[in-house]
Amino acid sequence: MTTFVSTASDSIISTSGIGARFKPFDHHGMYAFFERARVEEPVFFCPEINYWIVTTREGVLCLLRDAINFSADIALAPVTPLAPEALAILKAGMGAEPTQVNCDPPKHDRIRRVAGRFLNARRFLTLEPDIRRLAREAVGALEGRAEVDLVGDLVYEFPARVLFLLMGIPADDAPQIKRWASHRVLITFGDISPEEQRRGAEDMVAYWRYCVAMVNDRLRRPQSDYASFLIAHRGEVEPELSDNEISSLVFGLLLAGHESTTNLAANTLLALLGHRPSWQAICSDTSLIPGAVEEALRFSTSIVYWRRRTRAATVLQGVTIPANANVLLALGAANHDTELFPEPDHFDIRRPNASEHVSFGRGTHSCIGAPLARLELVVLLEEIVRRYPALALVDEQSIDYIRTIAFRGPKCLMACLGN
Ligand code: HEM
């Protein structure tokens, strides 16, 4: 049996080969590139971003499941070093501390224990009637239009509006929050200019202040939302959750809870409409929708890379990664690994093992909102196929993706409603 992970004292950084051809921010041709990488160099170094990339499902799972040897503290660090002006703005105005996705045990476990008592499948299910109402509103708003942008007109705000039900945020704040969130995505995962970084940093500070103000308000006037729950249950762990930890949790959720779902909804529609037999199948049998969502998560997930840092030098599939190195876990590549998924580039809504994708991570950090994301997608698709079974993509449009290292979704998806 081969030892998959071990520690080693020396390191070899290969900067030739596939790493030099890797385009980390460019999503075009990404899956074809992964296919070559898995065969030629399943673990490689990319000098452009100073990250090691792991492309096999086995390698990705190994890192996700091991919170001792691989730290998550790098998960939200800007991939592109920030210019001094943006850094100064963040240093002066940001107070968020690591609480979940970029926080290691034991602090992470202590915090997740409380957060998970609010964010869980049972509570999400109680939201189903509201989710359906919001989905109907979103679908109904398309009425009378011949051509629509399925991203901007349908899925852009819907997941945020669902999340706001949990967070007690007025629906009118959706456009502002979406703008802040997309700037936060770009500053953390993009390669934007110093001027865009400066604007993004100002927005992040405004976003953080919004969360702090919300928590301060709930400290005085508790409601039935996430922040109020955390305040009421803060004493169930030792030490109890601080005000700053609670604001940081709110800040984290206000991004995690909708950006990736918006992108997944767009990717799912693109896959289904781009493969007409699948679309027709879910129109005539809506019980196929949950399977279609699972296959969309595998086939074109909305978070294609996630990050870890090695604590010690590590041998992964015969390649030595040094200690304290940045590692990019190619979740999208793992989901197309032929070891588990035959014909991985074929979109098959009846694929029996689609749910073995790693799109929600695994292990201690696995996505706490996964049941909500699935529920939102299923309900939205049910409402769309019921109202617009003849929905079709506009011919010959070129798909442009947001330019980030983690989040993947089309910027725009033009479609005809068909009636
Ligand atoms: C399609 C939609 C979504 C995708 C693809 C997604 C994916 C992920 C991934 C890859 C992680 C990191 C796993 C790791 O580090 O091992 C994560 C963590 C997380 N997600 Fe999601 N997510 C989605 C929707 C949501 C929603 C709707 C919520 C909230 C309601 C949410 C809340 C979180 C939180 C709080 C974490 C941090 C968990 C922790 O570190 O304990 N996500 N998600």
Tab-separated table of C-alpha atoms and ligand atoms in Angstrom:
chain	number	residue	atom	x	y	z
A	1	MET	CA	0.000	0.000	0.000
A	2	THR	CA	1.365	3.432	-0.870
A	3	THR	CA	1.570	6.081	1.826
A	4	PHE	CA	-0.426	8.943	0.453
A	5	VAL	CA	0.645	11.624	2.890
A	6	SER	CA	3.820	11.713	4.873
A	7	THR	CA	6.074	14.400	6.184
A	8	ALA	CA	9.412	15.118	4.583
A	9	SER	CA	12.165	17.566	5.283
A	10	ASP	CA	13.248	18.420	1.733
A	11	SER	CA	11.181	19.986	-1.022
A	12	ILE	CA	11.254	20.127	-4.797
A	13	ILE	CA	9.487	22.959	-6.581
A	14	SER	CA	9.011	22.252	-10.267
A	15	THR	CA	8.201	25.411	-12.189
A	16	SER	CA	8.307	23.817	-15.607
A	17	GLY	CA	5.575	21.694	-17.086
A	18	ILE	CA	1.924	22.075	-16.385
A	19	GLY	CA	2.238	24.714	-13.640
A	20	ALA	CA	3.586	27.248	-16.116
A	21	ARG	CA	0.546	26.692	-18.363
A	22	PHE	CA	-2.034	26.921	-15.570
A	23	LYS	CA	-4.319	29.987	-15.828
A	24	PRO	CA	-5.712	30.268	-12.322
A	25	PHE	CA	-8.230	33.060	-12.953
A	26	ASP	CA	-9.454	31.880	-16.326
A	27	HIS	CA	-12.322	29.419	-16.359
A	28	HIS	CA	-12.420	28.749	-20.087
A	29	GLY	CA	-11.060	25.303	-20.934
A	30	MET	CA	-10.588	24.624	-17.217
A	31	TYR	CA	-11.958	21.087	-17.193
A	32	ALA	CA	-9.881	20.044	-20.236
A	33	PHE	CA	-6.816	21.408	-18.434
A	34	PHE	CA	-7.664	19.438	-15.274
A	35	GLU	CA	-7.956	16.259	-17.326
A	36	ARG	CA	-4.423	16.715	-18.676
A	37	ALA	CA	-3.071	17.696	-15.259
A	38	ARG	CA	-4.499	14.600	-13.550
A	39	VAL	CA	-2.641	12.417	-16.050
A	40	GLU	CA	0.604	14.380	-16.470
A	41	GLU	CA	1.188	16.054	-13.072
A	42	PRO	CA	-1.682	15.567	-10.606
A	43	VAL	CA	0.086	17.754	-8.037
A	44	PHE	CA	1.957	20.744	-9.451
A	45	PHE	CA	3.263	24.177	-8.502
A	46	CYS	CA	1.992	27.416	-10.071
A	47	PRO	CA	4.572	30.222	-9.780
A	48	GLU	CA	2.085	32.911	-10.886
A	49	ILE	CA	0.176	32.638	-7.615
A	50	ASN	CA	2.700	30.720	-5.492
A	51	TYR	CA	0.311	27.821	-4.877
A	52	TRP	CA	0.527	24.055	-5.201
A	53	ILE	CA	-2.460	22.630	-7.046
A	54	VAL	CA	-3.996	19.235	-6.241
A	55	THR	CA	-6.268	17.842	-8.976
A	56	THR	CA	-7.210	14.272	-7.988
A	57	ARG	CA	-10.225	13.423	-5.870
A	58	GLU	CA	-8.082	11.286	-3.584
A	59	GLY	CA	-5.605	14.114	-3.010
A	60	VAL	CA	-8.307	16.722	-2.452
A	61	LEU	CA	-10.154	14.497	0.034
A	62	CYS	CA	-6.949	13.822	1.885
A	63	LEU	CA	-6.412	17.544	2.512
A	64	LEU	CA	-10.047	18.295	3.326
A	65	ARG	CA	-10.272	15.546	5.923
A	66	ASP	CA	-7.080	16.376	7.773
A	67	ALA	CA	-7.460	19.543	9.836
A	68	ILE	CA	-4.347	18.713	11.868
A	69	ASN	CA	-1.741	18.696	9.110
A	70	PHE	CA	-3.465	21.215	6.849
A	71	SER	CA	-4.567	24.587	8.157
A	72	ALA	CA	-7.610	26.420	6.792
A	73	ASP	CA	-6.293	29.787	7.980
A	74	ILE	CA	-5.452	30.762	4.406
A	75	ALA	CA	-8.991	30.262	3.059
A	76	LEU	CA	-9.874	33.963	2.879
A	77	ALA	CA	-6.430	35.537	2.424
A	78	PRO	CA	-6.284	37.673	-0.755
A	79	VAL	CA	-4.812	35.504	-3.527
A	80	THR	CA	-3.347	38.592	-5.184
A	81	PRO	CA	-1.225	40.631	-2.743
A	82	LEU	CA	-3.033	43.850	-1.877
A	83	ALA	CA	-1.659	47.287	-2.772
A	84	PRO	CA	-0.635	49.494	0.218
A	85	GLU	CA	-3.675	51.779	-0.072
A	86	ALA	CA	-6.180	48.917	0.095
A	87	LEU	CA	-4.228	47.323	2.936
A	88	ALA	CA	-4.296	50.561	4.938
A	89	ILE	CA	-8.078	50.877	4.502
A	90	LEU	CA	-8.617	47.313	5.679
A	91	LYS	CA	-6.213	47.669	8.583
A	92	ALA	CA	-7.988	50.796	9.814
A	93	GLY	CA	-11.567	49.617	9.309
A	94	MET	CA	-11.846	45.824	9.444
A	95	GLY	CA	-12.296	43.974	12.702
A	96	ALA	CA	-13.486	40.555	11.525
A	97	GLU	CA	-11.604	37.630	13.047
A	98	PRO	CA	-11.402	34.010	11.827
A	99	THR	CA	-14.448	32.147	13.082
A	100	GLN	CA	-15.405	29.464	10.557
A	101	VAL	CA	-14.072	28.740	7.118
A	102	ASN	CA	-10.604	30.216	7.847
A	103	CYS	CA	-10.411	29.138	11.480
A	104	ASP	CA	-8.654	26.028	12.769
A	105	PRO	CA	-9.648	23.713	15.631
A	106	PRO	CA	-10.101	23.977	18.559
A	107	LYS	CA	-11.520	27.510	18.120
A	108	HIS	CA	-13.384	26.409	14.985
A	109	ASP	CA	-15.064	23.463	16.731
A	110	ARG	CA	-16.174	25.620	19.656
A	111	ILE	CA	-17.788	28.175	17.334
A	112	ARG	CA	-19.325	25.664	14.924
A	113	ARG	CA	-21.028	23.936	17.852
A	114	VAL	CA	-23.167	27.036	18.454
A	115	ALA	CA	-23.569	28.087	14.786
A	116	GLY	CA	-24.673	24.570	13.823
A	117	ARG	CA	-27.512	24.661	16.312
A	118	PHE	CA	-29.060	27.433	14.203
A	119	LEU	CA	-27.808	26.562	10.730
A	120	ASN	CA	-29.057	23.026	10.180
A	121	ALA	CA	-31.279	20.987	7.866
A	122	ARG	CA	-34.211	21.022	10.292
A	123	ARG	CA	-34.406	24.807	10.377
A	124	PHE	CA	-33.787	25.122	6.633
A	125	LEU	CA	-36.763	22.820	5.944
A	126	THR	CA	-39.085	25.103	7.888
A	127	LEU	CA	-38.220	27.804	5.359
A	128	GLU	CA	-39.527	25.847	2.379
A	129	PRO	CA	-42.872	27.726	2.055
A	130	ASP	CA	-41.007	31.066	2.108
A	131	ILE	CA	-38.406	29.793	-0.348
A	132	ARG	CA	-41.204	28.762	-2.714
A	133	ARG	CA	-42.876	32.147	-2.373
A	134	LEU	CA	-39.585	33.914	-3.171
A	135	ALA	CA	-38.923	31.561	-6.097
A	136	ARG	CA	-42.407	32.240	-7.494
A	137	GLU	CA	-41.834	35.976	-7.140
A	138	ALA	CA	-38.491	35.729	-8.954
A	139	VAL	CA	-39.943	33.575	-11.751
A	140	GLY	CA	-43.110	35.706	-11.928
A	141	ALA	CA	-41.039	38.871	-12.389
A	142	LEU	CA	-39.949	37.557	-15.792
A	143	GLU	CA	-43.558	37.612	-17.056
A	144	GLY	CA	-44.122	39.339	-20.362
A	145	ARG	CA	-40.433	39.469	-21.360
A	146	ALA	CA	-39.356	37.782	-24.572
A	147	GLU	CA	-35.691	37.553	-23.614
A	148	VAL	CA	-34.136	37.587	-20.134
A	149	ASP	CA	-30.733	37.338	-18.485
A	150	LEU	CA	-31.153	34.317	-16.203
A	151	VAL	CA	-28.332	35.593	-13.996
A	152	GLY	CA	-29.273	39.255	-13.533
A	153	ASP	CA	-33.039	38.831	-13.824
A	154	LEU	CA	-33.564	35.535	-11.986
A	155	VAL	CA	-30.832	34.073	-9.780
A	156	TYR	CA	-28.812	37.117	-8.718
A	157	GLU	CA	-30.874	38.157	-5.691
A	158	PHE	CA	-32.969	35.060	-4.973
A	159	PRO	CA	-30.454	33.229	-2.690
A	160	ALA	CA	-29.700	36.444	-0.797
A	161	ARG	CA	-33.400	36.982	-0.158
A	162	VAL	CA	-33.644	33.444	1.237
A	163	LEU	CA	-30.643	34.021	3.480
A	164	PHE	CA	-32.113	37.303	4.700
A	165	LEU	CA	-35.011	35.321	6.191
A	166	LEU	CA	-32.487	33.641	8.490
A	167	MET	CA	-30.563	36.797	9.174
A	168	GLY	CA	-33.449	39.186	9.731
A	169	ILE	CA	-32.275	41.561	7.017
A	170	PRO	CA	-34.795	43.697	5.104
A	171	ALA	CA	-35.267	42.600	1.477
A	172	ASP	CA	-34.560	46.165	0.319
A	173	ASP	CA	-30.922	45.736	1.393
A	174	ALA	CA	-30.363	42.958	-1.187
A	175	PRO	CA	-28.835	45.113	-3.970
A	176	GLN	CA	-26.379	46.729	-1.527
A	177	ILE	CA	-25.366	43.424	0.075
A	178	LYS	CA	-24.911	41.784	-3.337
A	179	ARG	CA	-22.633	44.629	-4.432
A	180	TRP	CA	-20.556	44.413	-1.255
A	181	ALA	CA	-20.374	40.629	-1.513
A	182	SER	CA	-19.187	40.635	-5.122
A	183	HIS	CA	-16.472	43.177	-4.243
A	184	ARG	CA	-15.424	40.996	-1.346
A	185	VAL	CA	-15.182	38.002	-3.684
A	186	LEU	CA	-13.003	39.980	-6.090
A	187	ILE	CA	-10.657	41.362	-3.445
A	188	THR	CA	-10.223	37.928	-1.843
A	189	PHE	CA	-10.175	35.641	-4.865
A	190	GLY	CA	-9.561	37.904	-7.875
A	191	ASP	CA	-6.664	39.643	-9.567
A	192	ILE	CA	-8.051	43.174	-9.671
A	193	SER	CA	-6.130	46.430	-10.118
A	194	PRO	CA	-4.913	48.553	-7.151
A	195	GLU	CA	-7.725	51.062	-7.832
A	196	GLU	CA	-10.350	48.297	-7.789
A	197	GLN	CA	-8.724	46.935	-4.631
A	198	ARG	CA	-9.074	50.342	-2.979
A	199	ARG	CA	-12.780	50.533	-3.832
A	200	GLY	CA	-13.234	46.899	-2.792
A	201	ALA	CA	-11.511	47.576	0.550
A	202	GLU	CA	-13.823	50.532	1.246
A	203	ASP	CA	-16.808	48.331	0.497
A	204	MET	CA	-15.522	45.566	2.752
A	205	VAL	CA	-15.233	48.026	5.613
A	206	ALA	CA	-18.795	49.259	4.957
A	207	TYR	CA	-19.949	45.609	4.862
A	208	TRP	CA	-18.241	44.885	8.187
A	209	ARG	CA	-19.750	47.998	9.814
A	210	TYR	CA	-23.182	46.901	8.635
A	211	CYS	CA	-22.690	43.537	10.416
A	212	VAL	CA	-21.385	45.130	13.620
A	213	ALA	CA	-24.345	47.538	13.651
A	214	MET	CA	-26.746	44.632	13.191
A	215	VAL	CA	-25.235	42.700	16.104
A	216	ASN	CA	-25.291	45.809	18.317
A	217	ASP	CA	-28.947	46.266	17.460
A	218	ARG	CA	-29.756	42.608	18.350
A	219	LEU	CA	-27.886	42.958	21.641
A	220	ARG	CA	-30.432	45.644	22.564
A	221	ARG	CA	-33.479	44.273	20.724
A	222	PRO	CA	-33.317	40.493	20.218
A	223	GLN	CA	-35.276	39.033	17.298
A	224	SER	CA	-35.631	35.511	15.934
A	225	ASP	CA	-32.628	35.685	13.596
A	226	TYR	CA	-29.089	34.265	13.434
A	227	ALA	CA	-27.346	37.062	15.362
A	228	SER	CA	-29.982	36.993	18.125
A	229	PHE	CA	-29.620	33.187	18.390
A	230	LEU	CA	-25.841	33.432	18.715
A	231	ILE	CA	-26.196	36.092	21.418
A	232	ALA	CA	-28.757	34.029	23.327
A	233	HIS	CA	-26.672	30.819	23.125
A	234	ARG	CA	-23.184	32.306	23.394
A	235	GLY	CA	-22.710	30.884	26.878
A	236	GLU	CA	-23.082	27.259	25.784
A	237	VAL	CA	-19.393	27.045	24.957
A	238	GLU	CA	-16.294	27.814	26.946
A	239	PRO	CA	-15.182	30.579	26.592
A	240	GLU	CA	-18.484	32.078	25.508
A	241	LEU	CA	-18.786	33.704	22.081
A	242	SER	CA	-17.580	37.303	22.139
A	243	ASP	CA	-19.436	40.184	20.436
A	244	ASN	CA	-16.670	40.334	17.859
A	245	GLU	CA	-16.917	36.619	17.104
A	246	ILE	CA	-20.665	36.994	16.594
A	247	SER	CA	-20.184	39.967	14.223
A	248	SER	CA	-17.540	37.958	12.362
A	249	LEU	CA	-19.930	35.006	12.000
A	250	VAL	CA	-22.613	37.314	10.609
A	251	PHE	CA	-20.067	38.876	8.237
A	252	GLY	CA	-18.971	35.420	7.047
A	253	LEU	CA	-22.471	34.119	6.473
A	254	LEU	CA	-23.541	37.229	4.641
A	255	LEU	CA	-21.192	36.159	1.857
A	256	ALA	CA	-21.079	32.338	2.141
A	257	GLY	CA	-24.844	32.083	2.169
A	258	HIS	CA	-25.650	33.460	-1.290
A	259	GLU	CA	-22.772	34.160	-3.732
A	260	SER	CA	-22.020	30.482	-4.349
A	261	THR	CA	-25.726	29.620	-4.629
A	262	THR	CA	-26.297	32.354	-7.219
A	263	ASN	CA	-23.414	30.944	-9.264
A	264	LEU	CA	-24.550	27.352	-8.831
A	265	ALA	CA	-28.087	28.240	-9.954
A	266	ALA	CA	-26.659	29.848	-13.102
A	267	ASN	CA	-24.331	26.897	-13.765
A	268	THR	CA	-27.235	24.473	-13.294
A	269	LEU	CA	-29.455	26.331	-15.751
A	270	LEU	CA	-26.608	26.489	-18.244
A	271	ALA	CA	-26.014	22.725	-17.965
A	272	LEU	CA	-29.685	21.784	-18.166
A	273	LEU	CA	-30.607	24.136	-21.007
A	274	GLY	CA	-27.409	23.310	-22.848
A	275	HIS	CA	-28.421	19.664	-22.762
A	276	ARG	CA	-32.029	19.727	-23.973
A	277	PRO	CA	-32.922	16.068	-23.184
A	278	SER	CA	-32.078	16.715	-19.514
A	279	TRP	CA	-34.235	19.848	-19.462
A	280	GLN	CA	-37.145	17.999	-21.094
A	281	ALA	CA	-36.731	15.121	-18.649
A	282	ILE	CA	-37.079	17.360	-15.571
A	283	CYS	CA	-40.024	19.183	-17.203
A	284	SER	CA	-41.943	15.933	-17.602
A	285	ASP	CA	-40.810	14.394	-14.296
A	286	THR	CA	-39.941	16.870	-11.556
A	287	SER	CA	-38.849	14.033	-9.244
A	288	LEU	CA	-35.637	14.046	-11.336
A	289	ILE	CA	-34.778	17.570	-10.137
A	290	PRO	CA	-32.860	16.644	-6.939
A	291	GLY	CA	-30.639	14.299	-9.000
A	292	ALA	CA	-30.144	17.041	-11.592
A	293	VAL	CA	-29.019	19.471	-8.869
A	294	GLU	CA	-26.555	16.911	-7.503
A	295	GLU	CA	-25.148	16.305	-10.988
A	296	ALA	CA	-24.862	20.067	-11.560
A	297	LEU	CA	-22.898	20.313	-8.309
A	298	ARG	CA	-20.553	17.658	-9.661
A	299	PHE	CA	-20.462	18.768	-13.283
A	300	SER	CA	-20.075	22.523	-12.863
A	301	THR	CA	-19.777	23.478	-9.226
A	302	SER	CA	-19.689	27.139	-8.239
A	303	ILE	CA	-16.584	26.887	-6.016
A	304	VAL	CA	-13.951	25.232	-8.161
A	305	TYR	CA	-10.961	25.737	-5.846
A	306	TRP	CA	-10.590	25.974	-2.081
A	307	ARG	CA	-7.475	26.491	-0.005
A	308	ARG	CA	-5.295	24.990	2.706
A	309	ARG	CA	-1.758	25.588	4.061
A	310	THR	CA	0.626	22.760	4.906
A	311	ARG	CA	1.857	22.728	8.492
A	312	ALA	CA	4.750	20.374	7.717
A	313	ALA	CA	6.411	19.206	4.514
A	314	THR	CA	4.070	16.692	2.945
A	315	VAL	CA	4.381	14.043	0.249
A	316	LEU	CA	1.243	13.982	-1.834
A	317	GLN	CA	1.074	11.465	-4.685
A	318	GLY	CA	4.831	11.288	-4.818
A	319	VAL	CA	5.324	15.063	-4.855
A	320	THR	CA	6.890	16.840	-1.898
A	321	ILE	CA	5.068	19.988	-0.862
A	322	PRO	CA	7.145	22.046	1.584
A	323	ALA	CA	6.014	23.137	5.023
A	324	ASN	CA	3.986	26.340	5.218
A	325	ALA	CA	3.058	26.126	1.522
A	326	ASN	CA	-0.158	27.365	-0.048
A	327	VAL	CA	-2.273	24.626	-1.565
A	328	LEU	CA	-5.167	25.008	-3.964
A	329	LEU	CA	-7.597	22.109	-3.792
A	330	ALA	CA	-9.156	21.819	-7.241
A	331	LEU	CA	-12.648	20.742	-6.185
A	332	GLY	CA	-13.824	21.015	-9.797
A	333	ALA	CA	-11.040	18.686	-10.963
A	334	ALA	CA	-11.836	16.171	-8.207
A	335	ASN	CA	-15.457	16.147	-9.362
A	336	HIS	CA	-14.313	15.109	-12.854
A	337	ASP	CA	-11.868	12.433	-11.697
A	338	THR	CA	-12.406	9.333	-13.847
A	339	GLU	CA	-11.372	7.139	-10.907
A	340	LEU	CA	-14.901	7.630	-9.591
A	341	PHE	CA	-16.911	9.324	-12.320
A	342	PRO	CA	-16.905	7.573	-15.728
A	343	GLU	CA	-17.349	9.994	-18.663
A	344	PRO	CA	-17.029	12.931	-16.282
A	345	ASP	CA	-17.658	15.565	-18.963
A	346	HIS	CA	-21.035	14.049	-19.762
A	347	PHE	CA	-23.887	15.777	-17.877
A	348	ASP	CA	-26.059	12.898	-16.655
A	349	ILE	CA	-28.917	13.805	-14.317
A	350	ARG	CA	-29.356	10.100	-13.487
A	351	ARG	CA	-25.697	9.519	-12.528
A	352	PRO	CA	-25.962	7.144	-9.549
A	353	ASN	CA	-22.987	8.495	-7.582
A	354	ALA	CA	-23.174	12.219	-8.425
A	355	SER	CA	-23.560	13.076	-4.718
A	356	GLU	CA	-19.995	11.881	-4.100
A	357	HIS	CA	-18.760	15.221	-5.427
A	358	VAL	CA	-16.660	17.357	-3.093
A	359	SER	CA	-18.355	20.655	-3.926
A	360	PHE	CA	-19.327	21.299	-0.305
A	361	GLY	CA	-15.952	20.194	1.060
A	362	ARG	CA	-15.629	17.358	3.590
A	363	GLY	CA	-14.588	17.026	7.187
A	364	THR	CA	-14.641	19.626	9.886
A	365	HIS	CA	-15.267	22.611	7.583
A	366	SER	CA	-17.820	20.949	5.308
A	367	CYS	CA	-20.427	23.433	4.145
A	368	ILE	CA	-22.952	24.069	6.861
A	369	GLY	CA	-25.402	25.531	4.331
A	370	ALA	CA	-25.387	22.600	1.889
A	371	PRO	CA	-28.961	21.453	2.675
A	372	LEU	CA	-30.204	25.017	2.171
A	373	ALA	CA	-28.392	25.442	-1.151
A	374	ARG	CA	-29.868	22.146	-2.391
A	375	LEU	CA	-33.370	23.077	-1.225
A	376	GLU	CA	-33.216	26.507	-2.889
A	377	LEU	CA	-32.093	25.009	-6.171
A	378	VAL	CA	-34.736	22.269	-6.183
A	379	VAL	CA	-37.571	24.685	-5.393
A	380	LEU	CA	-36.365	27.254	-7.937
A	381	LEU	CA	-36.126	24.645	-10.702
A	382	GLU	CA	-39.566	23.265	-9.851
A	383	GLU	CA	-41.012	26.744	-10.224
A	384	ILE	CA	-39.148	27.497	-13.449
A	385	VAL	CA	-40.089	24.273	-15.250
A	386	ARG	CA	-43.694	24.642	-14.117
A	387	ARG	CA	-43.957	28.174	-15.514
A	388	TYR	CA	-41.532	28.143	-18.472
A	389	PRO	CA	-41.017	24.611	-19.860
A	390	ALA	CA	-40.071	26.085	-23.251
A	391	LEU	CA	-37.227	28.157	-21.754
A	392	ALA	CA	-34.231	28.058	-24.124
A	393	LEU	CA	-30.801	29.641	-24.239
A	394	VAL	CA	-30.286	32.334	-26.848
A	395	ASP	CA	-28.200	30.769	-29.638
A	396	GLU	CA	-24.499	31.426	-30.080
A	397	GLN	CA	-23.914	33.565	-27.006
A	398	SER	CA	-20.420	33.425	-25.585
A	399	ILE	CA	-20.276	32.668	-21.885
A	400	ASP	CA	-18.094	35.002	-19.862
A	401	TYR	CA	-17.139	33.890	-16.348
A	402	ILE	CA	-16.401	36.051	-13.306
A	403	ARG	CA	-12.621	36.260	-13.010
A	404	THR	CA	-11.716	34.744	-9.644
A	405	ILE	CA	-9.740	31.808	-8.416
A	406	ALA	CA	-12.541	30.165	-6.460
A	407	PHE	CA	-15.992	31.211	-7.574
A	408	ARG	CA	-17.195	30.088	-11.003
A	409	GLY	CA	-20.406	31.236	-12.650
A	410	PRO	CA	-21.464	32.990	-15.855
A	411	LYS	CA	-21.782	36.762	-15.707
A	412	CYS	CA	-24.820	36.659	-17.957
A	413	LEU	CA	-27.015	33.925	-19.469
A	414	MET	CA	-29.463	35.096	-22.101
A	415	ALA	CA	-32.581	32.995	-22.635
A	416	CYS	CA	-35.974	33.149	-24.390
A	417	LEU	CA	-38.946	32.377	-22.190
A	418	GLY	CA	-40.662	30.650	-25.086
A	419	ASN	CA	-44.274	31.662	-24.565
B	1	HEM	C1	-23.969	26.011	-3.972
B	1	HEM	C2	-23.788	26.634	-2.871
B	1	HEM	C3	-22.621	26.439	-1.956
B	1	HEM	C4	-21.373	25.884	-2.190
B	1	HEM	C5	-20.851	25.287	-3.491
B	1	HEM	C6	-20.651	25.942	-0.942
B	1	HEM	C7	-19.365	25.449	-0.756
B	1	HEM	C8	-18.660	25.523	0.420
B	1	HEM	C9	-17.296	25.094	0.588
B	1	HEM	C10	-16.429	24.490	-0.516
B	1	HEM	C11	-16.947	25.323	1.864
B	1	HEM	C12	-15.561	25.100	2.498
B	1	HEM	C13	-15.366	23.692	2.931
B	1	HEM	C14	-13.998	23.465	3.542
B	1	HEM	O1	-13.244	24.386	3.868
B	1	HEM	O2	-13.663	22.286	3.740
B	1	HEM	C15	-18.083	25.906	2.520
B	1	HEM	C16	-18.119	26.284	3.837
B	1	HEM	C17	-19.158	26.978	4.405
B	1	HEM	N1	-20.370	27.271	3.823
B	1	HEM	FE1	-20.953	26.823	1.951
B	1	HEM	N2	-21.447	26.535	-0.001
B	1	HEM	C18	-22.649	26.847	-0.568
B	1	HEM	C19	-23.757	27.418	0.041
B	1	HEM	C20	-23.782	27.824	1.348
B	1	HEM	C21	-24.934	28.373	2.022
B	1	HEM	C22	-26.328	28.538	1.402
B	1	HEM	C23	-24.540	28.682	3.296
B	1	HEM	C24	-25.328	29.243	4.454
B	1	HEM	C25	-26.584	29.173	4.660
B	1	HEM	C26	-23.149	28.308	3.427
B	1	HEM	C27	-22.394	28.474	4.551
B	1	HEM	C28	-21.109	27.998	4.726
B	1	HEM	C29	-20.352	28.160	5.949
B	1	HEM	C30	-20.789	28.908	7.192
B	1	HEM	C31	-19.134	27.520	5.749
B	1	HEM	C32	-17.980	27.402	6.759
B	1	HEM	C33	-18.141	26.101	7.509
B	1	HEM	C34	-17.046	25.886	8.522
B	1	HEM	O3	-15.887	26.219	8.276
B	1	HEM	O4	-17.378	25.381	9.594
B	1	HEM	N3	-22.728	27.797	2.225
B	1	HEM	N4	-19.130	26.013	1.622
